[in-house]
């Protein structure tokens, strides 16, 4: 008899716990989990950006080191490196005429001439981190995709942040006062990772609430039925 009541009290307590968790999820648990998740994604982007910048710098140095007579013969190898690293490469003359480009989907529109110039460039199909070197009478430019932003979004053109793969929970902001700030290799502010304000509800919240109610009612019903039976037997 004693074990029966303990079991029902545990079931009823579990039901109450489920109800409390479901009620707190929207106001406390889920926002806390989402904040922790967003911080983790921002750290991931920060780490990936620094690594990609180092790759771009080495890519530029390697390209600049190619002697001019051998430059044209190196285009195929440069294209393969560009695809492997997912870093776009451009080589132009001082007057702006293009000698080489690894992709024609986007092109740099200006050079970074001053230290205060922002490396983050808004180009035709998104945001890119730009770096350039003037050497050998040529201009060498790299673009690192930061966020694709097409006028339409379909199965072929996806608006997303490459560092987050196909994750579309975040937007890019150039306001350092909001979101999670991201810095370049020189510790200069570049952009902020801004979680989307609309957070989809968890489907399990409603399920947990209903399960909690059912467990509580089941336990309460069992206890009341047993008490009534005992009362009749007195």
PDB file of C-alpha atoms in Angstrom:
ATOM      1  CA  UNK A   1       0.000   0.000   0.000  1.00  0.00           C
ATOM      2  CA  UNK A   2       2.739   2.417   1.015  1.00  0.00           C
ATOM      3  CA  UNK A   3       4.672   1.704  -2.196  1.00  0.00           C
ATOM      4  CA  UNK A   4       1.538   2.373  -4.257  1.00  0.00           C
ATOM      5  CA  UNK A   5       1.153   5.907  -2.860  1.00  0.00           C
ATOM      6  CA  UNK A   6       4.869   6.674  -3.273  1.00  0.00           C
ATOM      7  CA  UNK A   7       4.662   5.594  -6.921  1.00  0.00           C
ATOM      8  CA  UNK A   8       1.615   7.768  -7.583  1.00  0.00           C
ATOM      9  CA  UNK A   9       3.166  10.756  -5.801  1.00  0.00           C
ATOM     10  CA  UNK A  10       6.269  10.393  -7.981  1.00  0.00           C
ATOM     11  CA  UNK A  11       4.161  10.230 -11.155  1.00  0.00           C
ATOM     12  CA  UNK A  12       2.143  13.249 -10.042  1.00  0.00           C
ATOM     13  CA  UNK A  13       5.317  15.154  -9.143  1.00  0.00           C
ATOM     14  CA  UNK A  14       6.788  14.320 -12.529  1.00  0.00           C
ATOM     15  CA  UNK A  15       3.636  15.654 -14.181  1.00  0.00           C
ATOM     16  CA  UNK A  16       3.889  18.909 -12.209  1.00  0.00           C
ATOM     17  CA  UNK A  17       7.578  19.180 -13.179  1.00  0.00           C
ATOM     18  CA  UNK A  18       6.704  18.735 -16.875  1.00  0.00           C
ATOM     19  CA  UNK A  19       4.067  21.480 -16.611  1.00  0.00           C
ATOM     20  CA  UNK A  20       6.486  23.869 -14.891  1.00  0.00           C
ATOM     21  CA  UNK A  21       9.216  23.229 -17.485  1.00  0.00           C
ATOM     22  CA  UNK A  22       6.794  23.844 -20.356  1.00  0.00           C
ATOM     23  CA  UNK A  23       5.519  27.074 -18.734  1.00  0.00           C
ATOM     24  CA  UNK A  24       9.047  28.371 -18.100  1.00  0.00           C
ATOM     25  CA  UNK A  25      10.415  27.372 -21.514  1.00  0.00           C
ATOM     26  CA  UNK A  26       9.148  30.408 -23.451  1.00  0.00           C
ATOM     27  CA  UNK A  27      10.124  32.930 -20.796  1.00  0.00           C
ATOM     28  CA  UNK A  28      13.313  31.516 -19.325  1.00  0.00           C
ATOM     29  CA  UNK A  29      14.644  28.134 -20.467  1.00  0.00           C
ATOM     30  CA  UNK A  30      14.408  28.568 -24.228  1.00  0.00           C
ATOM     31  CA  UNK A  31      15.809  32.146 -24.301  1.00  0.00           C
ATOM     32  CA  UNK A  32      18.695  30.971 -22.077  1.00  0.00           C
ATOM     33  CA  UNK A  33      19.427  27.992 -24.317  1.00  0.00           C
ATOM     34  CA  UNK A  34      19.162  30.173 -27.425  1.00  0.00           C
ATOM     35  CA  UNK A  35      21.526  32.768 -25.931  1.00  0.00           C
ATOM     36  CA  UNK A  36      24.050  30.047 -25.174  1.00  0.00           C
ATOM     37  CA  UNK A  37      23.621  28.679 -28.702  1.00  0.00           C
ATOM     38  CA  UNK A  38      24.067  32.155 -30.286  1.00  0.00           C
ATOM     39  CA  UNK A  39      27.231  32.806 -28.283  1.00  0.00           C
ATOM     40  CA  UNK A  40      28.650  29.492 -29.455  1.00  0.00           C
ATOM     41  CA  UNK A  41      27.877  30.312 -33.094  1.00  0.00           C
ATOM     42  CA  UNK A  42      29.489  33.768 -32.736  1.00  0.00           C
ATOM     43  CA  UNK A  43      32.651  32.187 -31.330  1.00  0.00           C
ATOM     44  CA  UNK A  44      32.643  29.764 -34.238  1.00  0.00           C
ATOM     45  CA  UNK A  45      32.385  32.604 -36.769  1.00  0.00           C
ATOM     46  CA  UNK A  46      35.132  34.576 -34.996  1.00  0.00           C
ATOM     47  CA  UNK A  47      37.517  31.620 -35.044  1.00  0.00           C
ATOM     48  CA  UNK A  48      36.713  30.736 -38.665  1.00  0.00           C
ATOM     49  CA  UNK A  49      37.171  34.339 -39.803  1.00  0.00           C
ATOM     50  CA  UNK A  50      40.662  34.613 -38.278  1.00  0.00           C
ATOM     51  CA  UNK A  51      41.683  31.296 -39.841  1.00  0.00           C
ATOM     52  CA  UNK A  52      40.309  32.345 -43.224  1.00  0.00           C
ATOM     53  CA  UNK A  53      42.108  35.710 -43.062  1.00  0.00           C
ATOM     54  CA  UNK A  54      45.402  33.939 -42.417  1.00  0.00           C
ATOM     55  CA  UNK A  55      44.716  31.702 -45.408  1.00  0.00           C
ATOM     56  CA  UNK A  56      43.948  34.752 -47.579  1.00  0.00           C
ATOM     57  CA  UNK A  57      47.137  36.528 -46.493  1.00  0.00           C
ATOM     58  CA  UNK A  58      49.244  33.469 -47.299  1.00  0.00           C
ATOM     59  CA  UNK A  59      47.387  33.084 -50.599  1.00  0.00           C
ATOM     60  CA  UNK A  60      48.230  36.681 -51.531  1.00  0.00           C
ATOM     61  CA  UNK A  61      51.886  36.294 -50.526  1.00  0.00           C
ATOM     62  CA  UNK A  62      52.194  33.078 -52.523  1.00  0.00           C
ATOM     63  CA  UNK A  63      50.639  34.709 -55.587  1.00  0.00           C
ATOM     64  CA  UNK A  64      52.770  37.858 -55.317  1.00  0.00           C
ATOM     65  CA  UNK A  65      55.898  35.663 -55.152  1.00  0.00           C
ATOM     66  CA  UNK A  66      55.190  34.202 -58.608  1.00  0.00           C
ATOM     67  CA  UNK A  67      57.551  35.814 -61.165  1.00  0.00           C
ATOM     68  CA  UNK A  68      55.669  37.827 -63.786  1.00  0.00           C
ATOM     69  CA  UNK A  69      56.919  35.697 -66.737  1.00  0.00           C
ATOM     70  CA  UNK A  70      55.412  32.604 -65.030  1.00  0.00           C
ATOM     71  CA  UNK A  71      52.203  34.277 -63.837  1.00  0.00           C
ATOM     72  CA  UNK A  72      49.975  33.335 -66.767  1.00  0.00           C
ATOM     73  CA  UNK A  73      51.114  29.713 -66.628  1.00  0.00           C
ATOM     74  CA  UNK A  74      50.089  29.665 -62.958  1.00  0.00           C
ATOM     75  CA  UNK A  75      46.455  30.688 -63.543  1.00  0.00           C
ATOM     76  CA  UNK A  76      45.116  27.122 -63.515  1.00  0.00           C
ATOM     77  CA  UNK A  77      46.873  26.360 -60.232  1.00  0.00           C
ATOM     78  CA  UNK A  78      45.623  29.629 -58.727  1.00  0.00           C
ATOM     79  CA  UNK A  79      42.080  28.757 -59.760  1.00  0.00           C
ATOM     80  CA  UNK A  80      42.323  25.374 -58.011  1.00  0.00           C
ATOM     81  CA  UNK A  81      43.683  27.010 -54.859  1.00  0.00           C
ATOM     82  CA  UNK A  82      40.908  29.588 -54.945  1.00  0.00           C
ATOM     83  CA  UNK A  83      38.249  26.875 -55.158  1.00  0.00           C
ATOM     84  CA  UNK A  84      39.864  24.753 -52.454  1.00  0.00           C
ATOM     85  CA  UNK A  85      40.217  27.665 -50.034  1.00  0.00           C
ATOM     86  CA  UNK A  86      36.905  29.306 -51.022  1.00  0.00           C
ATOM     87  CA  UNK A  87      38.762  32.608 -51.366  1.00  0.00           C
ATOM     88  CA  UNK A  88      38.254  34.644 -54.537  1.00  0.00           C
ATOM     89  CA  UNK A  89      41.397  36.005 -56.198  1.00  0.00           C
ATOM     90  CA  UNK A  90      41.768  38.920 -58.627  1.00  0.00           C
ATOM     91  CA  UNK A  91      44.824  40.363 -60.336  1.00  0.00           C
ATOM     92  CA  UNK A  92      44.549  43.718 -62.087  1.00  0.00           C
ATOM     93  CA  UNK A  93      46.808  46.294 -63.581  1.00  0.00           C
ATOM     94  CA  UNK A  94      47.236  49.653 -61.889  1.00  0.00           C
ATOM     95  CA  UNK A  95      44.744  51.223 -64.300  1.00  0.00           C
ATOM     96  CA  UNK A  96      42.116  48.688 -63.204  1.00  0.00           C
ATOM     97  CA  UNK A  97      42.099  46.383 -66.220  1.00  0.00           C
ATOM     98  CA  UNK A  98      41.691  42.780 -65.098  1.00  0.00           C
ATOM     99  CA  UNK A  99      44.433  40.249 -65.796  1.00  0.00           C
ATOM    100  CA  UNK A 100      42.980  37.343 -63.841  1.00  0.00           C
ATOM    101  CA  UNK A 101      39.894  36.489 -61.785  1.00  0.00           C
ATOM    102  CA  UNK A 102      38.929  33.198 -60.148  1.00  0.00           C
ATOM    103  CA  UNK A 103      35.187  33.920 -60.413  1.00  0.00           C
ATOM    104  CA  UNK A 104      32.976  36.290 -62.390  1.00  0.00           C
ATOM    105  CA  UNK A 105      30.069  36.083 -59.922  1.00  0.00           C
ATOM    106  CA  UNK A 106      31.316  39.154 -58.074  1.00  0.00           C
ATOM    107  CA  UNK A 107      34.079  41.734 -58.478  1.00  0.00           C
ATOM    108  CA  UNK A 108      35.766  44.182 -56.099  1.00  0.00           C
ATOM    109  CA  UNK A 109      34.704  47.777 -56.754  1.00  0.00           C
ATOM    110  CA  UNK A 110      37.514  49.697 -55.059  1.00  0.00           C
ATOM    111  CA  UNK A 111      40.884  49.314 -53.383  1.00  0.00           C
ATOM    112  CA  UNK A 112      41.601  49.573 -49.690  1.00  0.00           C
ATOM    113  CA  UNK A 113      44.106  52.411 -49.577  1.00  0.00           C
ATOM    114  CA  UNK A 114      43.943  53.623 -45.995  1.00  0.00           C
ATOM    115  CA  UNK A 115      44.145  51.696 -42.697  1.00  0.00           C
ATOM    116  CA  UNK A 116      40.766  53.158 -41.731  1.00  0.00           C
ATOM    117  CA  UNK A 117      39.116  51.690 -44.846  1.00  0.00           C
ATOM    118  CA  UNK A 118      36.670  48.981 -43.854  1.00  0.00           C
ATOM    119  CA  UNK A 119      37.668  45.549 -45.088  1.00  0.00           C
ATOM    120  CA  UNK A 120      33.992  44.545 -45.174  1.00  0.00           C
ATOM    121  CA  UNK A 121      32.684  45.386 -48.625  1.00  0.00           C
ATOM    122  CA  UNK A 122      29.026  45.360 -49.709  1.00  0.00           C
ATOM    123  CA  UNK A 123      29.138  44.017 -53.266  1.00  0.00           C
ATOM    124  CA  UNK A 124      26.500  42.944 -55.763  1.00  0.00           C
ATOM    125  CA  UNK A 125      25.556  39.644 -54.107  1.00  0.00           C
ATOM    126  CA  UNK A 126      26.578  40.046 -50.482  1.00  0.00           C
ATOM    127  CA  UNK A 127      29.270  41.041 -48.019  1.00  0.00           C
ATOM    128  CA  UNK A 128      32.944  40.180 -48.500  1.00  0.00           C
ATOM    129  CA  UNK A 129      36.111  40.731 -46.524  1.00  0.00           C
ATOM    130  CA  UNK A 130      38.648  42.297 -48.864  1.00  0.00           C
ATOM    131  CA  UNK A 131      42.414  42.478 -48.773  1.00  0.00           C
ATOM    132  CA  UNK A 132      44.768  43.777 -51.424  1.00  0.00           C
ATOM    133  CA  UNK A 133      48.480  44.134 -52.105  1.00  0.00           C
ATOM    134  CA  UNK A 134      50.170  46.317 -54.718  1.00  0.00           C
ATOM    135  CA  UNK A 135      53.355  44.653 -55.972  1.00  0.00           C
ATOM    136  CA  UNK A 136      55.204  43.905 -59.221  1.00  0.00           C
ATOM    137  CA  UNK A 137      53.295  46.762 -60.857  1.00  0.00           C
ATOM    138  CA  UNK A 138      50.037  44.857 -60.286  1.00  0.00           C
ATOM    139  CA  UNK A 139      47.205  44.805 -57.750  1.00  0.00           C
ATOM    140  CA  UNK A 140      46.443  41.495 -56.048  1.00  0.00           C
ATOM    141  CA  UNK A 141      43.033  41.237 -54.340  1.00  0.00           C
ATOM    142  CA  UNK A 142      41.311  38.549 -52.298  1.00  0.00           C
ATOM    143  CA  UNK A 143      37.656  38.405 -51.274  1.00  0.00           C
ATOM    144  CA  UNK A 144      36.397  36.207 -48.437  1.00  0.00           C
ATOM    145  CA  UNK A 145      32.628  35.561 -48.602  1.00  0.00           C
ATOM    146  CA  UNK A 146      31.001  36.669 -45.336  1.00  0.00           C
ATOM    147  CA  UNK A 147      27.292  36.680 -46.199  1.00  0.00           C
ATOM    148  CA  UNK A 148      25.561  35.981 -49.488  1.00  0.00           C
ATOM    149  CA  UNK A 149      22.664  38.339 -50.060  1.00  0.00           C
ATOM    150  CA  UNK A 150      20.757  37.828 -53.302  1.00  0.00           C
ATOM    151  CA  UNK A 151      17.668  39.719 -54.362  1.00  0.00           C
ATOM    152  CA  UNK A 152      15.905  36.351 -54.623  1.00  0.00           C
ATOM    153  CA  UNK A 153      16.321  33.226 -52.518  1.00  0.00           C
ATOM    154  CA  UNK A 154      15.776  29.833 -54.122  1.00  0.00           C
ATOM    155  CA  UNK A 155      17.359  26.379 -54.391  1.00  0.00           C
ATOM    156  CA  UNK A 156      20.249  27.786 -56.429  1.00  0.00           C
ATOM    157  CA  UNK A 157      20.771  31.155 -54.701  1.00  0.00           C
ATOM    158  CA  UNK A 158      20.858  30.902 -50.922  1.00  0.00           C
ATOM    159  CA  UNK A 159      21.180  33.858 -48.558  1.00  0.00           C
ATOM    160  CA  UNK A 160      23.384  32.616 -45.747  1.00  0.00           C
ATOM    161  CA  UNK A 161      26.666  33.097 -43.870  1.00  0.00           C
ATOM    162  CA  UNK A 162      29.206  30.565 -45.236  1.00  0.00           C
ATOM    163  CA  UNK A 163      30.936  30.198 -41.863  1.00  0.00           C
ATOM    164  CA  UNK A 164      27.618  28.870 -40.499  1.00  0.00           C
ATOM    165  CA  UNK A 165      27.000  26.542 -43.459  1.00  0.00           C
ATOM    166  CA  UNK A 166      23.245  26.424 -44.157  1.00  0.00           C
ATOM    167  CA  UNK A 167      22.272  27.971 -40.830  1.00  0.00           C
ATOM    168  CA  UNK A 168      19.915  30.911 -41.421  1.00  0.00           C
ATOM    169  CA  UNK A 169      19.259  31.832 -37.771  1.00  0.00           C
ATOM    170  CA  UNK A 170      21.465  34.930 -37.993  1.00  0.00           C
ATOM    171  CA  UNK A 171      21.794  38.184 -39.898  1.00  0.00           C
ATOM    172  CA  UNK A 172      24.803  40.412 -40.414  1.00  0.00           C
ATOM    173  CA  UNK A 173      24.798  43.878 -38.878  1.00  0.00           C
ATOM    174  CA  UNK A 174      27.351  46.701 -39.106  1.00  0.00           C
ATOM    175  CA  UNK A 175      26.165  48.185 -35.809  1.00  0.00           C
ATOM    176  CA  UNK A 176      28.690  47.301 -33.101  1.00  0.00           C
ATOM    177  CA  UNK A 177      26.122  48.069 -30.396  1.00  0.00           C
ATOM    178  CA  UNK A 178      23.948  45.066 -31.258  1.00  0.00           C
ATOM    179  CA  UNK A 179      24.426  41.349 -31.575  1.00  0.00           C
ATOM    180  CA  UNK A 180      27.793  39.664 -31.136  1.00  0.00           C
ATOM    181  CA  UNK A 181      30.773  41.714 -32.425  1.00  0.00           C
ATOM    182  CA  UNK A 182      33.238  40.010 -34.765  1.00  0.00           C
ATOM    183  CA  UNK A 183      36.807  41.296 -35.162  1.00  0.00           C
ATOM    184  CA  UNK A 184      39.455  40.796 -37.816  1.00  0.00           C
ATOM    185  CA  UNK A 185      42.967  39.495 -37.340  1.00  0.00           C
ATOM    186  CA  UNK A 186      44.095  42.980 -36.235  1.00  0.00           C
ATOM    187  CA  UNK A 187      41.355  43.074 -33.576  1.00  0.00           C
ATOM    188  CA  UNK A 188      39.439  45.723 -35.538  1.00  0.00           C
ATOM    189  CA  UNK A 189      35.649  45.549 -35.458  1.00  0.00           C
ATOM    190  CA  UNK A 190      34.232  44.204 -38.730  1.00  0.00           C
ATOM    191  CA  UNK A 191      30.563  43.319 -38.191  1.00  0.00           C
ATOM    192  CA  UNK A 192      28.110  41.873 -35.695  1.00  0.00           C
ATOM    193  CA  UNK A 193      26.336  38.531 -35.794  1.00  0.00           C
ATOM    194  CA  UNK A 194      22.705  39.302 -35.039  1.00  0.00           C
ATOM    195  CA  UNK A 195      20.287  36.491 -34.084  1.00  0.00           C
ATOM    196  CA  UNK A 196      16.947  36.794 -35.826  1.00  0.00           C
ATOM    197  CA  UNK A 197      14.347  38.326 -33.543  1.00  0.00           C
ATOM    198  CA  UNK A 198      11.687  35.796 -34.446  1.00  0.00           C
ATOM    199  CA  UNK A 199      12.399  32.590 -32.565  1.00  0.00           C
ATOM    200  CA  UNK A 200      10.326  29.607 -33.593  1.00  0.00           C
ATOM    201  CA  UNK A 201       8.666  27.796 -30.669  1.00  0.00           C
ATOM    202  CA  UNK A 202       9.685  24.316 -29.720  1.00  0.00           C
ATOM    203  CA  UNK A 203       7.009  21.763 -30.637  1.00  0.00           C
ATOM    204  CA  UNK A 204       7.834  19.692 -27.591  1.00  0.00           C
ATOM    205  CA  UNK A 205       6.710  22.488 -25.237  1.00  0.00           C
ATOM    206  CA  UNK A 206       3.019  21.795 -25.923  1.00  0.00           C
ATOM    207  CA  UNK A 207       3.636  18.037 -25.801  1.00  0.00           C
ATOM    208  CA  UNK A 208       5.425  18.351 -22.464  1.00  0.00           C
ATOM    209  CA  UNK A 209       2.604  20.461 -21.045  1.00  0.00           C
ATOM    210  CA  UNK A 210      -0.078  17.955 -22.098  1.00  0.00           C
ATOM    211  CA  UNK A 211       1.986  15.008 -20.864  1.00  0.00           C
ATOM    212  CA  UNK A 212       2.430  16.719 -17.512  1.00  0.00           C
ATOM    213  CA  UNK A 213      -1.305  17.352 -17.141  1.00  0.00           C
ATOM    214  CA  UNK A 214      -2.120  13.751 -18.048  1.00  0.00           C
ATOM    215  CA  UNK A 215       0.447  12.302 -15.632  1.00  0.00           C
ATOM    216  CA  UNK A 216      -0.827  14.485 -12.807  1.00  0.00           C
ATOM    217  CA  UNK A 217      -4.471  13.620 -13.480  1.00  0.00           C
ATOM    218  CA  UNK A 218      -3.626   9.932 -13.784  1.00  0.00           C
ATOM    219  CA  UNK A 219      -1.767   9.900 -10.477  1.00  0.00           C
ATOM    220  CA  UNK A 220      -4.451  11.962  -8.721  1.00  0.00           C
ATOM    221  CA  UNK A 221      -7.174   9.685 -10.100  1.00  0.00           C
ATOM    222  CA  UNK A 222      -5.375   6.556  -8.900  1.00  0.00           C
ATOM    223  CA  UNK A 223      -4.875   8.000  -5.414  1.00  0.00           C
ATOM    224  CA  UNK A 224      -8.496   9.183  -5.119  1.00  0.00           C
ATOM    225  CA  UNK A 225      -9.805   5.802  -6.344  1.00  0.00           C
ATOM    226  CA  UNK A 226      -7.656   3.919  -3.843  1.00  0.00           C
ATOM    227  CA  UNK A 227      -8.770   6.201  -0.987  1.00  0.00           C
ATOM    228  CA  UNK A 228     -12.430   5.682  -1.920  1.00  0.00           C
ATOM    229  CA  UNK A 229     -11.958   1.904  -1.964  1.00  0.00           C
ATOM    230  CA  UNK A 230     -10.326   1.990   1.458  1.00  0.00           C
ATOM    231  CA  UNK A 231     -13.128   4.175   2.816  1.00  0.00           C
ATOM    232  CA  UNK A 232     -15.758   1.700   1.602  1.00  0.00           C
ATOM    233  CA  UNK A 233     -13.902  -1.172   3.227  1.00  0.00           C
ATOM    234  CA  UNK A 234     -13.887   0.509   6.630  1.00  0.00           C
TER     235      UNK A 234
END
